[in-house]
Short mmCIF file of N, CA, C and O in Angstrom, two decimals:
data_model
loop_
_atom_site.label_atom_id
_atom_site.label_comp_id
_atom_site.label_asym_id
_atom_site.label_seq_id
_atom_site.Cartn_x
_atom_site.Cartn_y
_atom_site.Cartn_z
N UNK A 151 19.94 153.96 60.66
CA UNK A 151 20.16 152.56 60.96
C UNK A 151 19.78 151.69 59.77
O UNK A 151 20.38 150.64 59.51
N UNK A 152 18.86 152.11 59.11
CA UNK A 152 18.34 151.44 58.05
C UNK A 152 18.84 151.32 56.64
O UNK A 152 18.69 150.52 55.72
N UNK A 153 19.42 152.32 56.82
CA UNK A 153 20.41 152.90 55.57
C UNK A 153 21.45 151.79 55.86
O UNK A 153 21.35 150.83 55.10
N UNK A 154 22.47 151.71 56.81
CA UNK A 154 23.11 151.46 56.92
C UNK A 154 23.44 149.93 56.95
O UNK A 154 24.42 149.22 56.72
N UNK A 155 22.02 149.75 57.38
CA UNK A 155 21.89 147.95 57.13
C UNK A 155 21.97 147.79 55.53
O UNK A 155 22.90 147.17 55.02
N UNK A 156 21.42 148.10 55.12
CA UNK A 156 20.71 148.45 53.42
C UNK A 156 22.27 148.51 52.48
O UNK A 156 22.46 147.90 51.42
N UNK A 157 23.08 149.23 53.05
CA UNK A 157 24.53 149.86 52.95
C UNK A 157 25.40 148.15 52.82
O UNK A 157 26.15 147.77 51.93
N UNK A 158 25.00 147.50 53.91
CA UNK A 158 25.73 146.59 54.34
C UNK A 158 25.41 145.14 53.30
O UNK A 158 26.23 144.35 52.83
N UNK A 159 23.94 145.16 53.18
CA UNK A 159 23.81 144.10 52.20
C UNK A 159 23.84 144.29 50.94
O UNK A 159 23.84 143.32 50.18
N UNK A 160 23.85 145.67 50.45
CA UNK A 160 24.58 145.98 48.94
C UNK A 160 26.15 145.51 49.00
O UNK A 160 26.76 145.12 48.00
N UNK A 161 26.54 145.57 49.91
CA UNK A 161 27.70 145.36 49.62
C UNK A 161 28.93 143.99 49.92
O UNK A 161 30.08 143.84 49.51
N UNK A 162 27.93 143.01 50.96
CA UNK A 162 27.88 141.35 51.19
C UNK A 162 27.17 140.71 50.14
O UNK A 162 27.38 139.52 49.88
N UNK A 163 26.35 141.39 49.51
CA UNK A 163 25.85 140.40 48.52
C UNK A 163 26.67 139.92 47.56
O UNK A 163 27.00 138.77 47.85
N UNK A 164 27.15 140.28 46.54
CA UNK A 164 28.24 140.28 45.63
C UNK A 164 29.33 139.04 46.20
O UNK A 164 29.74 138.14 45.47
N UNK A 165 29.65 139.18 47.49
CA UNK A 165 30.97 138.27 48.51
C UNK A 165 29.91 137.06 48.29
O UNK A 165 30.15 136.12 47.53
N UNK A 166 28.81 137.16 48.98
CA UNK A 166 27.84 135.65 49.21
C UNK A 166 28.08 135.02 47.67
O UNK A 166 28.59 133.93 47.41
N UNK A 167 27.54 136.05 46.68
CA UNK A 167 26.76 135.30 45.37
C UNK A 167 28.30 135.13 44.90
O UNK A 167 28.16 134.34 43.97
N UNK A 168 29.51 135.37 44.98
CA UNK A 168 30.70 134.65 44.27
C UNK A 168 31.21 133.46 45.16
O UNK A 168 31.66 132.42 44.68
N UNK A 169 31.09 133.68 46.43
CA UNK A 169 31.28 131.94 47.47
C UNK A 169 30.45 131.05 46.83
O UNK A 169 30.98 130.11 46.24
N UNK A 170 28.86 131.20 46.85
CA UNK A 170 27.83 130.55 46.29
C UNK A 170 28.15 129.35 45.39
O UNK A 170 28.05 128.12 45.38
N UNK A 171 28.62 130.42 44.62
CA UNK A 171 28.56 130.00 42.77
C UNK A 171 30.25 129.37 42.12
O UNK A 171 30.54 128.45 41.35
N UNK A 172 31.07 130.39 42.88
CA UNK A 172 32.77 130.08 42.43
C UNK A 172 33.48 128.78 43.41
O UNK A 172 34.23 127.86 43.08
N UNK A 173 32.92 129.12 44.65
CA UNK A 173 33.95 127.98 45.57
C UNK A 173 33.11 126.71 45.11
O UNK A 173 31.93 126.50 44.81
N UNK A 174 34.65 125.71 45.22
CA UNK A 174 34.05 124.35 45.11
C UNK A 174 33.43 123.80 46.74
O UNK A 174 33.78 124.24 47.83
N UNK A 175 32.32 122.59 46.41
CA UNK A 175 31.28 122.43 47.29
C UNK A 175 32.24 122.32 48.44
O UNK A 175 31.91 123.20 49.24
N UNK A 176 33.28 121.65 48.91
CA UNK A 176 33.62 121.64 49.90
C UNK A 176 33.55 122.70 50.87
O UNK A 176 32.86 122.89 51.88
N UNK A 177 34.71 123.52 50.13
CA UNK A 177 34.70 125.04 50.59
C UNK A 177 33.68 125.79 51.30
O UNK A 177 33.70 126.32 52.41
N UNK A 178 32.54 125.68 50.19
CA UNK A 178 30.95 126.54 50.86
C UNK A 178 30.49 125.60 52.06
O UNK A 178 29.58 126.00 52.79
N UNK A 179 31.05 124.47 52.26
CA UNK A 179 30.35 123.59 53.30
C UNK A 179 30.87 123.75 54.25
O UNK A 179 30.17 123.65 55.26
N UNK A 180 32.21 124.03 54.42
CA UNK A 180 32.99 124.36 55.77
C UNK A 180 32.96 126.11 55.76
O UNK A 180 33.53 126.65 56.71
N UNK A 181 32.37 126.91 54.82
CA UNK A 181 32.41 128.12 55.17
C UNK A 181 30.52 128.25 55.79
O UNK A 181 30.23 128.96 56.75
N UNK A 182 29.85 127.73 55.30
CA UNK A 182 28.56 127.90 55.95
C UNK A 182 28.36 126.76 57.51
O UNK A 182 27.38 126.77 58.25
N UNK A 183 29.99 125.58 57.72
CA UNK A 183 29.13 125.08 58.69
C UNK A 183 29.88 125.94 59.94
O UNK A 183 29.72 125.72 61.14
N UNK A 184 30.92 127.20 59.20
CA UNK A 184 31.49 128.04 60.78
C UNK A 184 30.63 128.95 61.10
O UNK A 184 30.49 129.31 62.26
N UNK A 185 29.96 129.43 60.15
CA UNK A 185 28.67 130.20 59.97
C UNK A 185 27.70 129.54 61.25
O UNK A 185 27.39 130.10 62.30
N UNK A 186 27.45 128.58 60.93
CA UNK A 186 26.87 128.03 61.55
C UNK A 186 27.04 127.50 63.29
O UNK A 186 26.27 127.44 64.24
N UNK A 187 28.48 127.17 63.06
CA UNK A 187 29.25 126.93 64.99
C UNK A 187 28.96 128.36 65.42
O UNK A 187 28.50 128.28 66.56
N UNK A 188 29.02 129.52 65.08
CA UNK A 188 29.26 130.94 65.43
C UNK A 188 27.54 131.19 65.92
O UNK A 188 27.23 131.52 67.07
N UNK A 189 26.51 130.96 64.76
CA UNK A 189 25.33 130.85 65.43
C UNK A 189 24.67 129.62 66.50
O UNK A 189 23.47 129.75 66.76
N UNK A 190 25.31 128.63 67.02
CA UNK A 190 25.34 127.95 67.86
C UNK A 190 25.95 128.44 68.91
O UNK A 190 25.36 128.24 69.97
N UNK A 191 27.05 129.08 68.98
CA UNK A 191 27.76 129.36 69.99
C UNK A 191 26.81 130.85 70.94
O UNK A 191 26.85 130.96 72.17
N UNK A 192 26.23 131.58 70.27
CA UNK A 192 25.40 132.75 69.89
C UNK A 192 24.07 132.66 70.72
O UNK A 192 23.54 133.45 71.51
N UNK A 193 23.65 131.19 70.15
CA UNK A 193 22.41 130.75 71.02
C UNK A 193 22.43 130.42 72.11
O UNK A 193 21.68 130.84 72.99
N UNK A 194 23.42 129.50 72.26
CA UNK A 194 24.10 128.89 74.07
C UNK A 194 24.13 130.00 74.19
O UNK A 194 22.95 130.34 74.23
N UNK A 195 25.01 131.21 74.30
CA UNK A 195 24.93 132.29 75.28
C UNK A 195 23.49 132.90 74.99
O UNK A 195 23.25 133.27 76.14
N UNK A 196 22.68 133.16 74.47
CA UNK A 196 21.39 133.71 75.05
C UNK A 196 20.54 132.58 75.44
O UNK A 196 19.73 132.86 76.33
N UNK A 197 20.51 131.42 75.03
CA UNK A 197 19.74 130.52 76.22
C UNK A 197 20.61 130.35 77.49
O UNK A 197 20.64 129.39 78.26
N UNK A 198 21.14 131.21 77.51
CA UNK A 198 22.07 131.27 79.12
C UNK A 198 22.44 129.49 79.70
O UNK A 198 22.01 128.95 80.72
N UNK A 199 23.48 128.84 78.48
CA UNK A 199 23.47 127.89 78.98
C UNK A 199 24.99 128.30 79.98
O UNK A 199 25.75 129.27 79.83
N UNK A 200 25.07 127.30 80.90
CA UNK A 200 26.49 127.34 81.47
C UNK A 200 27.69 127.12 80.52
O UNK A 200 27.60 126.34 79.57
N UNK A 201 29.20 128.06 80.89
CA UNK A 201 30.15 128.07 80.16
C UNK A 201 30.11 126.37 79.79
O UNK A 201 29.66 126.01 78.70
N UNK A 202 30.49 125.59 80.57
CA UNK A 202 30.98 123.92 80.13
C UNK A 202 29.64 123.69 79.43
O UNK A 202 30.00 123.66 78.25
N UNK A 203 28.13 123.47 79.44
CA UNK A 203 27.46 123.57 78.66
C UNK A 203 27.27 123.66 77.58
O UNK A 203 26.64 122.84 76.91
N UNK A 204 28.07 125.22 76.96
CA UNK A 204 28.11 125.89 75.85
C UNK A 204 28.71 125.20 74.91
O UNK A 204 28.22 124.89 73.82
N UNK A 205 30.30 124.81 75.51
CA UNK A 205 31.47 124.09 75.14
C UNK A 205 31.00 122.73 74.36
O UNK A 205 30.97 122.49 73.15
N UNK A 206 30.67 122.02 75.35
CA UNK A 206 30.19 120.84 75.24
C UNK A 206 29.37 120.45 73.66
O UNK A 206 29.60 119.72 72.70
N UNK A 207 28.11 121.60 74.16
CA UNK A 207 27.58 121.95 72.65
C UNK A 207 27.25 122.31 71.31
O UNK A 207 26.29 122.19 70.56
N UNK A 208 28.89 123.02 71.28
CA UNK A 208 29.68 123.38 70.48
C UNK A 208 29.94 122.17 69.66
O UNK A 208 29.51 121.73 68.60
N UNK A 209 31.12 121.64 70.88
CA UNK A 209 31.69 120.12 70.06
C UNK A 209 30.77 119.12 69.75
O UNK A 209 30.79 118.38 68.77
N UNK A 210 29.92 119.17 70.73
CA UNK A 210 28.93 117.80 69.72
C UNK A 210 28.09 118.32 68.23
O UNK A 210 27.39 117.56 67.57
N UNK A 211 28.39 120.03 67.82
CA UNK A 211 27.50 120.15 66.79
C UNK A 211 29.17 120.17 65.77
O UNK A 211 28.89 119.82 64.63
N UNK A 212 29.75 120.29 65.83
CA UNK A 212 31.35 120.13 65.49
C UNK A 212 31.73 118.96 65.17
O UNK A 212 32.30 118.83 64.08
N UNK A 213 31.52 117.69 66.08
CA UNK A 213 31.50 116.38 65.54
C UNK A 213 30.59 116.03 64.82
O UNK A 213 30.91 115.21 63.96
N UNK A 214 29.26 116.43 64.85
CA UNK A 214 28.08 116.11 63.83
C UNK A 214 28.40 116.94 61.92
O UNK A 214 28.36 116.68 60.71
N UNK A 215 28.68 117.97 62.89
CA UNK A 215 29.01 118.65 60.85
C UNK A 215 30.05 118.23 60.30
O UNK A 215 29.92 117.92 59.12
N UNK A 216 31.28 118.08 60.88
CA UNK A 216 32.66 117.13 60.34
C UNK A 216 32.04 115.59 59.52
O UNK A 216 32.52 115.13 58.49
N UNK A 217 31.12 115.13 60.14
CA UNK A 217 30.74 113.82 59.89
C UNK A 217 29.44 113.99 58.73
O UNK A 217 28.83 113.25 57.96
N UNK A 218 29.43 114.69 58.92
CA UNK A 218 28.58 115.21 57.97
C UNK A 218 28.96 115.61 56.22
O UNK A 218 28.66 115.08 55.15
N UNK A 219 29.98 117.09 56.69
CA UNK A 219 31.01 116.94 55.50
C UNK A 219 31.91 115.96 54.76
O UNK A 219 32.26 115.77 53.60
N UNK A 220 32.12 115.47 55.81
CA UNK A 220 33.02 114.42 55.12
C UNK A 220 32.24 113.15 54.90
O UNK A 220 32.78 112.18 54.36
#
């Protein structure tokens, strides 16, 4: 298991450190803020919120990062 994690970030690292450094800022901002809806969405389901809940909380962190980026 450990290997295999180990396996996994030898080989994402390289992908991260050229997004990082090569994409222009926009780019990394809408690629770290889906990053980010995906770990929101992630949390609502283990804080066991209700489906419309979830939704809801989605879009208000969706309207906050749009407004944000832009």
């Amino acid at each position: 298991m450990l290997k295999t994690r180990m396996l996994t970030s030898v080989m994402l690292m390289p992908i991260f450190l050229a997004a990082l450094f090569l994409l222009p800022e926009i780019y990394w901002a809408l690629l770290m803020f889906a990053v980010i809806l995906m770990g929101i969405w992630e949390w609502a389901a283990m804080a066991k919120f209700p489906a419309v809940a979830r939704v809801v909380y989605l879009l208000l962190t969706l309207g906050a990062g749009i407004t944000l980026i832009l």
